[in-house]
C-alpha positions as protocol buffer text, in pm:
chain_id: "A"
residue {
  index: 1
  type: MET
  ca { x: 0 y: 0 z: 0 }
}
residue {
  index: 2
  type: VAL
  ca { x: 158 y: 324 z: -118 }
}
residue {
  index: 3
  type: CYS
  ca { x: 65 y: 629 z: 88 }
}
residue {
  index: 4
  type: ARG
  ca { x: 152 y: 988 z: 1 }
}
residue {
  index: 5
  type: SER
  ca { x: -1 y: 1143 z: 314 }
}
residue {
  index: 6
  type: PRO
  ca { x: -151 y: 938 z: 601 }
}
residue {
  index: 7
  type: GLY
  ca { x: -519 y: 991 z: 669 }
}
residue {
  index: 8
  type: ARG
  ca { x: -688 y: 973 z: 1007 }
}
residue {
  index: 9
  type: MET
  ca { x: -816 y: 617 z: 1042 }
}
residue {
  index: 10
  type: VAL
  ca { x: -1005 y: 470 z: 1338 }
}
residue {
  index: 11
  type: ASN
  ca { x: -1077 y: 112 z: 1439 }
}
residue {
  index: 12
  type: GLY
  ca { x: -1446 y: 56 z: 1495 }
}
residue {
  index: 13
  type: GLY
  ca { x: -1557 y: 410 z: 1567 }
}
residue {
  index: 14
  type: PHE
  ca { x: -1588 y: 377 z: 1946 }
}
residue {
  index: 15
  type: VAL
  ca { x: -1400 y: 563 z: 2221 }
}
residue {
  index: 16
  type: TRP
  ca { x: -1429 y: 398 z: 2565 }
}
residue {
  index: 17
  type: GLY
  ca { x: -1755 y: 243 z: 2450 }
}
residue {
  index: 18
  type: VAL
  ca { x: -1900 y: 570 z: 2315 }
}
residue {
  index: 19
  type: SER
  ca { x: -1954 y: 601 z: 1940 }
}
residue {
  index: 20
  type: ILE
  ca { x: -1781 y: 878 z: 1746 }
}
residue {
  index: 21
  type: GLY
  ca { x: -2125 y: 970 z: 1614 }
}
residue {
  index: 22
  type: ARG
  ca { x: -2243 y: 1060 z: 1964 }
}
residue {
  index: 23
  type: LEU
  ca { x: -1925 y: 1257 z: 2032 }
}
residue {
  index: 24
  type: PHE
  ca { x: -1910 y: 1459 z: 1709 }
}
residue {
  index: 25
  type: MET
  ca { x: -2232 y: 1425 z: 1507 }
}
residue {
  index: 26
  type: SER
  ca { x: -2519 y: 1474 z: 1751 }
}
residue {
  index: 27
  type: ARG
  ca { x: -2709 y: 1799 z: 1798 }
}
residue {
  index: 28
  type: LEU
  ca { x: -2523 y: 1856 z: 2125 }
}
residue {
  index: 29
  type: ALA
  ca { x: -2191 y: 1817 z: 1946 }
}
residue {
  index: 30
  type: GLU
  ca { x: -2301 y: 2058 z: 1673 }
}
residue {
  index: 31
  type: LEU
  ca { x: -2402 y: 2307 z: 1939 }
}
residue {
  index: 32
  type: MET
  ca { x: -2030 y: 2338 z: 2023 }
}
residue {
  index: 33
  type: VAL
  ca { x: -1937 y: 2428 z: 1663 }
}
residue {
  index: 34
  type: PRO
  ca { x: -1932 y: 2808 z: 1625 }
}
residue {
  index: 35
  type: HIS
  ca { x: -2026 y: 3017 z: 1321 }
}
residue {
  index: 36
  type: LYS
  ca { x: -2281 y: 2780 z: 1170 }
}
residue {
  index: 37
  type: PRO
  ca { x: -2468 y: 2953 z: 886 }
}
residue {
  index: 38
  type: GLY
  ca { x: -2753 y: 3168 z: 1019 }
}
residue {
  index: 39
  type: GLU
  ca { x: -2717 y: 3058 z: 1382 }
}
residue {
  index: 40
  type: GLY
  ca { x: -2735 y: 3408 z: 1530 }
}
residue {
  index: 41
  type: LEU
  ca { x: -2533 y: 3583 z: 1799 }
}
residue {
  index: 42
  type: ALA
  ca { x: -2669 y: 3390 z: 2099 }
}
residue {
  index: 43
  type: LEU
  ca { x: -2586 y: 3047 z: 1957 }
}
residue {
  index: 44
  type: THR
  ca { x: -2246 y: 3169 z: 1838 }
}
residue {
  index: 45
  type: LEU
  ca { x: -2160 y: 3290 z: 2189 }
}
residue {
  index: 46
  type: LEU
  ca { x: -2285 y: 2963 z: 2339 }
}
residue {
  index: 47
  type: ALA
  ca { x: -2072 y: 2764 z: 2096 }
}
residue {
  index: 48
  type: MET
  ca { x: -1768 y: 2974 z: 2184 }
}
residue {
  index: 49
  type: LEU
  ca { x: -1829 y: 2914 z: 2556 }
}
residue {
  index: 50
  type: LEU
  ca { x: -1853 y: 2538 z: 2491 }
}
residue {
  index: 51
  type: SER
  ca { x: -1550 y: 2527 z: 2259 }
}
residue {
  index: 52
  type: PRO
  ca { x: -1308 y: 2424 z: 2540 }
}
residue {
  index: 53
  type: LEU
  ca { x: -1526 y: 2117 z: 2598 }
}
residue {
  index: 54
  type: ARG
  ca { x: -1515 y: 2032 z: 2226 }
}
residue {
  index: 55
  type: TRP
  ca { x: -1136 y: 2078 z: 2229 }
}
residue {
  index: 56
  type: LEU
  ca { x: -1106 y: 1843 z: 2529 }
}
residue {
  index: 57
  type: ILE
  ca { x: -1325 y: 1577 z: 2365 }
}
residue {
  index: 58
  type: THR
  ca { x: -1123 y: 1585 z: 2043 }
}
residue {
  index: 59
  type: LYS
  ca { x: -790 y: 1569 z: 2226 }
}
residue {
  index: 60
  type: LEU
  ca { x: -902 y: 1275 z: 2441 }
}
residue {
  index: 61
  type: THR
  ca { x: -1037 y: 1098 z: 2133 }
}
residue {
  index: 62
  type: GLU
  ca { x: -713 y: 1158 z: 1945 }
}
residue {
  index: 63
  type: ALA
  ca { x: -510 y: 1027 z: 2239 }
}
residue {
  index: 64
  type: TYR
  ca { x: -732 y: 719 z: 2264 }
}
residue {
  index: 65
  type: PHE
  ca { x: -676 y: 618 z: 1901 }
}
residue {
  index: 66
  type: MET
  ca { x: -305 y: 700 z: 1918 }
}
residue {
  index: 67
  type: ALA
  ca { x: -281 y: 457 z: 2212 }
}
residue {
  index: 68
  type: HIS
  ca { x: -490 y: 182 z: 2052 }
}
residue {
  index: 69
  type: ILE
  ca { x: -370 y: 197 z: 1689 }
}
residue {
  index: 70
  type: PRO
  ca { x: 4 y: 145 z: 1612 }
}
residue {
  index: 71
  type: MET
  ca { x: 13 y: 427 z: 1359 }
}
residue {
  index: 72
  type: ARG
  ca { x: 329 y: 578 z: 1509 }
}
residue {
  index: 73
  type: GLU
  ca { x: 511 y: 243 z: 1489 }
}
residue {
  index: 74
  type: HIS
  ca { x: 442 y: 221 z: 1116 }
}
residue {
  index: 75
  type: GLY
  ca { x: 494 y: 587 z: 1026 }
}
residue {
  index: 76
  type: MET
  ca { x: 125 y: 658 z: 966 }
}
residue {
  index: 77
  type: VAL
  ca { x: 62 y: 947 z: 1206 }
}
residue {
  index: 78
  type: PRO
  ca { x: -145 y: 1211 z: 1021 }
}
residue {
  index: 79
  type: ASP
  ca { x: -11 y: 1562 z: 977 }
}
residue {
  index: 80
  type: TRP
  ca { x: -338 y: 1719 z: 1092 }
}
residue {
  index: 81
  type: SER
  ca { x: -524 y: 1710 z: 1423 }
}
residue {
  index: 82
  type: PHE
  ca { x: -821 y: 1483 z: 1490 }
}
residue {
  index: 83
  type: ALA
  ca { x: -1051 y: 1788 z: 1507 }
}
residue {
  index: 84
  type: TRP
  ca { x: -946 y: 1903 z: 1159 }
}
residue {
  index: 85
  type: ASN
  ca { x: -984 y: 1553 z: 1017 }
}
residue {
  index: 86
  type: VAL
  ca { x: -1342 y: 1532 z: 1147 }
}
residue {
  index: 87
  type: SER
  ca { x: -1447 y: 1875 z: 1019 }
}
residue {
  index: 88
  type: ALA
  ca { x: -1273 y: 1830 z: 681 }
}
residue {
  index: 89
  type: CYS
  ca { x: -1418 y: 1483 z: 602 }
}
residue {
  index: 90
  type: ARG
  ca { x: -1078 y: 1318 z: 649 }
}
residue {
  index: 91
  type: LEU
  ca { x: -1182 y: 1041 z: 889 }
}
residue {
  index: 92
  type: GLY
  ca { x: -1195 y: 678 z: 777 }
}
residue {
  index: 93
  type: VAL
  ca { x: -1243 y: 334 z: 931 }
}
residue {
  index: 94
  type: LEU
  ca { x: -964 y: 77 z: 917 }
}
residue {
  index: 95
  type: PRO
  ca { x: -1033 y: -266 z: 767 }
}
residue {
  index: 96
  type: ASP
  ca { x: -1060 y: -541 z: 1028 }
}
residue {
  index: 97
  type: ARG
  ca { x: -719 y: -639 z: 1171 }
}
residue {
  index: 98
  type: PHE
  ca { x: -539 y: -407 z: 928 }
}
residue {
  index: 99
  type: TYR
  ca { x: -233 y: -342 z: 1144 }
}
residue {
  index: 100
  type: ASP
  ca { x: -218 y: -711 z: 1240 }
}
residue {
  index: 101
  type: ARG
  ca { x: -167 y: -781 z: 872 }
}
residue {
  index: 102
  type: VAL
  ca { x: 96 y: -504 z: 853 }
}
residue {
  index: 103
  type: ALA
  ca { x: 280 y: -662 z: 1148 }
}
residue {
  index: 104
  type: GLU
  ca { x: 277 y: -1008 z: 990 }
}
residue {
  index: 105
  type: GLY
  ca { x: 393 y: -871 z: 655 }
}
residue {
  index: 106
  type: SER
  ca { x: 92 y: -957 z: 440 }
}
residue {
  index: 107
  type: VAL
  ca { x: 29 y: -582 z: 399 }
}
residue {
  index: 108
  type: VAL
  ca { x: 336 y: -365 z: 335 }
}
residue {
  index: 109
  type: ILE
  ca { x: 314 y: 15 z: 369 }
}
residue {
  index: 110
  type: ARG
  ca { x: 537 y: 244 z: 167 }
}
residue {
  index: 111
  type: ARG
  ca { x: 540 y: 625 z: 206 }
}
residue {
  index: 112
  type: ALA
  ca { x: 615 y: 821 z: -112 }
}
residue {
  index: 113
  type: ARG
  ca { x: 526 y: 1173 z: -225 }
}
residue {
  index: 114
  type: SER
  ca { x: 548 y: 1078 z: -592 }
}
residue {
  index: 115
  type: VAL
  ca { x: 469 y: 757 z: -780 }
}
residue {
  index: 116
  type: SER
  ca { x: 539 y: 663 z: -1142 }
}
residue {
  index: 117
  type: PHE
  ca { x: 517 y: 350 z: -1354 }
}
residue {
  index: 118
  type: CYS
  ca { x: 799 y: 138 z: -1492 }
}
residue {
  index: 119
  type: ALA
  ca { x: 802 y: -177 z: -1706 }
}
residue {
  index: 120
  type: ASP
  ca { x: 743 y: -422 z: -1419 }
}
residue {
  index: 121
  type: GLY
  ca { x: 561 y: -211 z: -1159 }
}
residue {
  index: 122
  type: LEU
  ca { x: 605 y: 117 z: -977 }
}
residue {
  index: 123
  type: VAL
  ca { x: 878 y: 365 z: -890 }
}
residue {
  index: 124
  type: LEU
  ca { x: 835 y: 533 z: -554 }
}
residue {
  index: 125
  type: GLY
  ca { x: 997 y: 875 z: -530 }
}
residue {
  index: 126
  type: GLU
  ca { x: 1229 y: 1031 z: -785 }
}
residue {
  index: 127
  type: GLU
  ca { x: 1243 y: 820 z: -1101 }
}
residue {
  index: 128
  type: ASP
  ca { x: 1625 y: 796 z: -1115 }
}
residue {
  index: 129
  type: ALA
  ca { x: 1682 y: 708 z: -747 }
}
residue {
  index: 130
  type: GLY
  ca { x: 1340 y: 586 z: -634 }
}
residue {
  index: 131
  type: GLU
  ca { x: 1251 y: 245 z: -494 }
}
residue {
  index: 132
  type: ARG
  ca { x: 1116 y: 1 z: -751 }
}
residue {
  index: 133
  type: VAL
  ca { x: 824 y: -221 z: -653 }
}
residue {
  index: 134
  type: GLU
  ca { x: 722 y: -510 z: -875 }
}
residue {
  index: 135
  type: ALA
  ca { x: 347 y: -522 z: -930 }
}
residue {
  index: 136
  type: ASP
  ca { x: 110 y: -729 z: -1144 }
}
residue {
  index: 137
  type: VAL
  ca { x: -193 y: -510 z: -1064 }
}
residue {
  index: 138
  type: VAL
  ca { x: -206 y: -148 z: -947 }
}
residue {
  index: 139
  type: VAL
  ca { x: -527 y: -11 z: -794 }
}
residue {
  index: 140
  type: LEU
  ca { x: -542 y: 370 z: -804 }
}
residue {
  index: 141
  type: ALA
  ca { x: -748 y: 454 z: -495 }
}
residue {
  index: 142
  type: THR
  ca { x: -661 y: 822 z: -512 }
}
residue {
  index: 143
  type: GLY
  ca { x: -1002 y: 989 z: -519 }
}
residue {
  index: 144
  type: PHE
  ca { x: -1070 y: 1278 z: -752 }
}
residue {
  index: 145
  type: ARG
  ca { x: -1082 y: 1656 z: -755 }
}
residue {
  index: 146
  type: GLY
  ca { x: -1452 y: 1735 z: -736 }
}
residue {
  index: 147
  type: ALA
  ca { x: -1409 y: 2101 z: -832 }
}
residue {
  index: 148
  type: ASP
  ca { x: -1247 y: 2003 z: -1162 }
}
residue {
  index: 149
  type: LYS
  ca { x: -1529 y: 1759 z: -1236 }
}
residue {
  index: 150
  type: LEU
  ca { x: -1788 y: 2031 z: -1178 }
}
residue {
  index: 151
  type: ARG
  ca { x: -1602 y: 2288 z: -1386 }
}
residue {
  index: 152
  type: GLY
  ca { x: -1572 y: 2038 z: -1669 }
}
residue {
  index: 153
  type: ILE
  ca { x: -1948 y: 2052 z: -1729 }
}
residue {
  index: 154
  type: PHE
  ca { x: -1918 y: 2400 z: -1881 }
}
residue {
  index: 155
  type: ALA
  ca { x: -1740 y: 2533 z: -2187 }
}
residue {
  index: 156
  type: SER
  ca { x: -1771 y: 2894 z: -2070 }
}
residue {
  index: 157
  type: PRO
  ca { x: -1470 y: 3005 z: -1856 }
}
residue {
  index: 158
  type: ARG
  ca { x: -1702 y: 3236 z: -1661 }
}
residue {
  index: 159
  type: PHE
  ca { x: -1937 y: 2954 z: -1567 }
}
residue {
  index: 160
  type: ARG
  ca { x: -1643 y: 2723 z: -1492 }
}
residue {
  index: 161
  type: GLU
  ca { x: -1512 y: 2954 z: -1221 }
}
residue {
  index: 162
  type: MET
  ca { x: -1856 y: 3051 z: -1098 }
}
residue {
  index: 163
  type: VAL
  ca { x: -1998 y: 2705 z: -1035 }
}
residue {
  index: 164
  type: ALA
  ca { x: -1711 y: 2545 z: -841 }
}
residue {
  index: 165
  type: GLY
  ca { x: -1609 y: 2843 z: -631 }
}
residue {
  index: 166
  type: GLY
  ca { x: -1256 y: 2904 z: -506 }
}
residue {
  index: 167
  type: PRO
  ca { x: -1057 y: 3008 z: -197 }
}
residue {
  index: 168
  type: ASP
  ca { x: -1286 y: 3307 z: -134 }
}
residue {
  index: 169
  type: ASN
  ca { x: -1604 y: 3106 z: -188 }
}
residue {
  index: 170
  type: PRO
  ca { x: -1547 y: 2731 z: -130 }
}
residue {
  index: 171
  type: ALA
  ca { x: -1919 y: 2646 z: -102 }
}
residue {
  index: 172
  type: PRO
  ca { x: -2079 y: 2823 z: -402 }
}
residue {
  index: 173
  type: LEU
  ca { x: -2410 y: 2631 z: -419 }
}
residue {
  index: 174
  type: TYR
  ca { x: -2732 y: 2730 z: -245 }
}
residue {
  index: 175
  type: ARG
  ca { x: -2835 y: 2445 z: -13 }
}
residue {
  index: 176
  type: GLN
  ca { x: -2526 y: 2273 z: -161 }
}
residue {
  index: 177
  type: CYS
  ca { x: -2733 y: 2200 z: -473 }
}
residue {
  index: 178
  type: VAL
  ca { x: -2813 y: 2506 z: -688 }
}
residue {
  index: 179
  type: HIS
  ca { x: -2596 y: 2798 z: -793 }
}
residue {
  index: 180
  type: PRO
  ca { x: -2785 y: 3127 z: -738 }
}
residue {
  index: 181
  type: ARG
  ca { x: -2687 y: 3248 z: -1086 }
}
residue {
  index: 182
  type: ILE
  ca { x: -2754 y: 2914 z: -1260 }
}
residue {
  index: 183
  type: PRO
  ca { x: -3083 y: 2804 z: -1102 }
}
residue {
  index: 184
  type: GLN
  ca { x: -3175 y: 2581 z: -1398 }
}
residue {
  index: 185
  type: MET
  ca { x: -2909 y: 2326 z: -1295 }
}
residue {
  index: 186
  type: ALA
  ca { x: -2899 y: 2118 z: -977 }
}
residue {
  index: 187
  type: VAL
  ca { x: -2587 y: 1938 z: -851 }
}
residue {
  index: 188
  type: ILE
  ca { x: -2608 y: 1634 z: -624 }
}
residue {
  index: 189
  type: GLY
  ca { x: -2304 y: 1523 z: -427 }
}
residue {
  index: 190
  type: TYR
  ca { x: -2055 y: 1809 z: -463 }
}
residue {
  index: 191
  type: SER
  ca { x: -2048 y: 1875 z: -86 }
}
residue {
  index: 192
  type: ASP
  ca { x: -1898 y: 1599 z: 124 }
}
residue {
  index: 193
  type: ASN
  ca { x: -1988 y: 1444 z: 458 }
}
residue {
  index: 194
  type: SER
  ca { x: -1870 y: 1167 z: 687 }
}
residue {
  index: 195
  type: SER
  ca { x: -2160 y: 950 z: 564 }
}
residue {
  index: 196
  type: SER
  ca { x: -2224 y: 1085 z: 219 }
}
residue {
  index: 197
  type: THR
  ca { x: -2481 y: 839 z: 85 }
}
residue {
  index: 198
  type: TYR
  ca { x: -2781 y: 954 z: 286 }
}
residue {
  index: 199
  type: VAL
  ca { x: -2672 y: 1318 z: 263 }
}
residue {
  index: 200
  type: TYR
  ca { x: -2681 y: 1287 z: -114 }
}
residue {
  index: 201
  type: GLU
  ca { x: -3023 y: 1123 z: -86 }
}
residue {
  index: 202
  type: MET
  ca { x: -3146 y: 1421 z: 115 }
}
residue {
  index: 203
  type: MET
  ca { x: -3012 y: 1653 z: -154 }
}
residue {
  index: 204
  type: ALA
  ca { x: -3196 y: 1449 z: -417 }
}
residue {
  index: 205
  type: LYS
  ca { x: -3520 y: 1469 z: -214 }
}
residue {
  index: 206
  type: TRP
  ca { x: -3479 y: 1846 z: -184 }
}
residue {
  index: 207
  type: VAL
  ca { x: -3430 y: 1882 z: -560 }
}
residue {
  index: 208
  type: ALA
  ca { x: -3729 y: 1654 z: -627 }
}
residue {
  index: 209
  type: HIS
  ca { x: -3951 y: 1869 z: -403 }
}
residue {
  index: 210
  type: LEU
  ca { x: -3823 y: 2182 z: -578 }
}
residue {
  index: 211
  type: LEU
  ca { x: -3906 y: 2039 z: -921 }
}
residue {
  index: 212
  type: ASP
  ca { x: -4246 y: 1924 z: -796 }
}
residue {
  index: 213
  type: GLY
  ca { x: -4330 y: 2278 z: -687 }
}
residue {
  index: 214
  type: ALA
  ca { x: -4339 y: 2211 z: -311 }
}
residue {
  index: 215
  type: PHE
  ca { x: -4138 y: 2531 z: -261 }
}
residue {
  index: 216
  type: ARG
  ca { x: -3970 y: 2799 z: -469 }
}
residue {
  index: 217
  type: LEU
  ca { x: -3616 y: 2926 z: -462 }
}
residue {
  index: 218
  type: PRO
  ca { x: -3573 y: 3264 z: -292 }
}
residue {
  index: 219
  type: GLY
  ca { x: -3430 y: 3562 z: -476 }
}
residue {
  index: 220
  type: VAL
  ca { x: -3071 y: 3566 z: -597 }
}
residue {
  index: 221
  type: ALA
  ca { x: -2956 y: 3809 z: -326 }
}
residue {
  index: 222
  type: ARG
  ca { x: -3096 y: 3594 z: -46 }
}
residue {
  index: 223
  type: MET
  ca { x: -2943 y: 3278 z: -193 }
}
residue {
  index: 224
  type: GLU
  ca { x: -2607 y: 3449 z: -226 }
}
residue {
  index: 225
  type: ARG
  ca { x: -2619 y: 3556 z: 141 }
}
residue {
  index: 226
  type: SER
  ca { x: -2678 y: 3195 z: 241 }
}
residue {
  index: 227
  type: VAL
  ca { x: -2398 y: 3079 z: 11 }
}
residue {
  index: 228
  type: ALA
  ca { x: -2162 y: 3334 z: 166 }
}
residue {
  index: 229
  type: GLU
  ca { x: -2248 y: 3213 z: 518 }
}
residue {
  index: 230
  type: TRP
  ca { x: -2176 y: 2851 z: 427 }
}
residue {
  index: 231
  type: GLY
  ca { x: -1856 y: 2960 z: 256 }
}
residue {
  index: 232
  type: GLU
  ca { x: -1735 y: 3130 z: 574 }
}
residue {
  index: 233
  type: TYR
  ca { x: -1826 y: 2823 z: 778 }
}
residue {
  index: 234
  type: VAL
  ca { x: -1634 y: 2591 z: 543 }
}
residue {
  index: 235
  type: LYS
  ca { x: -1326 y: 2816 z: 550 }
}
residue {
  index: 236
  type: ARG
  ca { x: -1326 y: 2811 z: 932 }
}
residue {
  index: 237
  type: HIS
  ca { x: -1382 y: 2439 z: 977 }
}
residue {
  index: 238
  type: GLY
  ca { x: -1172 y: 2268 z: 714 }
}
residue {
  index: 239
  type: VAL
  ca { x: -1162 y: 2272 z: 338 }
}
residue {
  index: 240
  type: VAL
  ca { x: -934 y: 2079 z: 103 }
}
residue {
  index: 241
  type: ASP
  ca { x: -823 y: 2256 z: -214 }
}
residue {
  index: 242
  type: GLY
  ca { x: -977 y: 2111 z: -528 }
}
residue {
  index: 243
  type: GLU
  ca { x: -1249 y: 1916 z: -352 }
}
residue {
  index: 244
  type: GLY
  ca { x: -1606 y: 1991 z: -253 }
}
residue {
  index: 245
  type: PRO
  ca { x: -1685 y: 2157 z: 80 }
}
residue {
  index: 246
  type: CYS
  ca { x: -1720 y: 1936 z: 386 }
}
residue {
  index: 247
  type: ILE
  ca { x: -2028 y: 1984 z: 606 }
}
residue {
  index: 248
  type: THR
  ca { x: -1971 y: 1698 z: 853 }
}
residue {
  index: 249
  type: ALA
  ca { x: -1957 y: 1911 z: 1167 }
}
residue {
  index: 250
  type: ALA
  ca { x: -2289 y: 2079 z: 1078 }
}
residue {
  index: 251
  type: SER
  ca { x: -2468 y: 1809 z: 877 }
}
residue {
  index: 252
  type: THR
  ca { x: -2779 y: 1797 z: 1099 }
}
residue {
  index: 253
  type: TRP
  ca { x: -2793 y: 2177 z: 1089 }
}
residue {
  index: 254
  type: TYR
  ca { x: -2782 y: 2151 z: 708 }
}
residue {
  index: 255
  type: HIS
  ca { x: -3053 y: 1885 z: 698 }
}
residue {
  index: 256
  type: ASP
  ca { x: -3270 y: 2108 z: 917 }
}
residue {
  index: 257
  type: GLU
  ca { x: -3255 y: 2368 z: 640 }
}
residue {
  index: 258
  type: LEU
  ca { x: -3360 y: 2112 z: 379 }
}
residue {
  index: 259
  type: CYS
  ca { x: -3646 y: 1984 z: 597 }
}
residue {
  index: 260
  type: ARG
  ca { x: -3784 y: 2333 z: 657 }
}
residue {
  index: 261
  type: ASP
  ca { x: -3771 y: 2407 z: 283 }
}
residue {
  index: 262
  type: MET
  ca { x: -3961 y: 2087 z: 204 }
}
residue {
  index: 263
  type: GLY
  ca { x: -4219 y: 2150 z: 476 }
}
residue {
  index: 264
  type: TYR
  ca { x: -4110 y: 1876 z: 717 }
}
residue {
  index: 265
  type: ASN
  ca { x: -4035 y: 1902 z: 1088 }
}
residue {
  index: 266
  type: PRO
  ca { x: -3654 y: 1898 z: 1127 }
}
residue {
  index: 267
  type: ARG
  ca { x: -3681 y: 1743 z: 1474 }
}
residue {
  index: 268
  type: ARG
  ca { x: -3701 y: 1374 z: 1383 }
}
residue {
  index: 269
  type: LYS
  ca { x: -3619 y: 1192 z: 1708 }
}
residue {
  index: 270
  type: LYS
  ca { x: -3857 y: 1062 z: 1976 }
}
residue {
  index: 271
  type: GLY
  ca { x: -3776 y: 1233 z: 2303 }
}
residue {
  index: 272
  type: ILE
  ca { x: -3555 y: 1527 z: 2397 }
}
residue {
  index: 273
  type: LEU
  ca { x: -3258 y: 1315 z: 2510 }
}
residue {
  index: 274
  type: ALA
  ca { x: -3254 y: 1123 z: 2183 }
}
residue {
  index: 275
  type: GLU
  ca { x: -3290 y: 1448 z: 1990 }
}
residue {
  index: 276
  type: TRP
  ca { x: -2980 y: 1598 z: 2149 }
}
residue {
  index: 277
  type: LEU
  ca { x: -2758 y: 1300 z: 2222 }
}
residue {
  index: 278
  type: GLN
  ca { x: -2812 y: 1052 z: 1937 }
}
residue {
  index: 279
  type: PRO
  ca { x: -2653 y: 1108 z: 1595 }
}
residue {
  index: 280
  type: TYR
  ca { x: -2887 y: 1141 z: 1299 }
}
residue {
  index: 281
  type: GLY
  ca { x: -2891 y: 877 z: 1026 }
}
residue {
  index: 282
  type: PRO
  ca { x: -3089 y: 762 z: 721 }
}
residue {
  index: 283
  type: ALA
  ca { x: -3374 y: 610 z: 926 }
}
residue {
  index: 284
  type: ASP
  ca { x: -3454 y: 950 z: 1078 }
}
residue {
  index: 285
  type: TYR
  ca { x: -3544 y: 1088 z: 734 }
}
residue {
  index: 286
  type: ALA
  ca { x: -3720 y: 777 z: 600 }
}
residue {
  index: 287
  type: GLY
  ca { x: -4060 y: 949 z: 612 }
}
residue {
  index: 288
  type: ILE
  ca { x: -3957 y: 1217 z: 364 }
}
residue {
  index: 289
  type: CYS
  ca { x: -4048 y: 1104 z: 15 }
}
């Protein structure tokens, strides 16, 4: 396995018996995230007061996984903090017994900033002095640059830059789906999340309700204000150049916006404790069709 930059990987998603979802993706956890779009001064101040608690939770969680996963032993310690990895959609789950297989030698990790092909496999590092690795099959699990994919839809240079945003506006789509200046086109899946599948389904439901006439888009100025607020949030809480914005740390907040647009109650849990302490998932939105 060739790795250019180690990602933050966890084993099982539990910290001392508590799921990561409860720690970072419940309403209570989102309450500690400041500067959510449209949250108002009172909630911003409350989030700032609670930020030391969020910092403590992330540091304890990071220490827990550092102690339980031999990433330091194998040179796989990420460059970024656990908090950044969560908010920037850079958190993954290790395959079962992954580091056991590394220890026994059936999985071999190689770190290399550059990779090229040669006649019988790969060259890791500079082509003249790099390590050669024989390979029958190479799987390129490198992801893709979502912004380039979105820009590639358009021939017009103006639309190319408009639709995918940039450093000053990393989240250019209203409700992460429609550009205020190109309302005839909807985009599903440009924004990322820790569990993207049901987020994309919610986007699709929102677009379906829009096309069915359940609600109408607001004016361009109002949409652009919302876009600007989400852009500021993304810049504060983690964005990776060339990829779509990550909304993990405020995904329930985002789904609340979609529910209100579609005419559904955003509070989907049974009971106040469940509403605040349990993470949201696909089953909570099953009644929206």
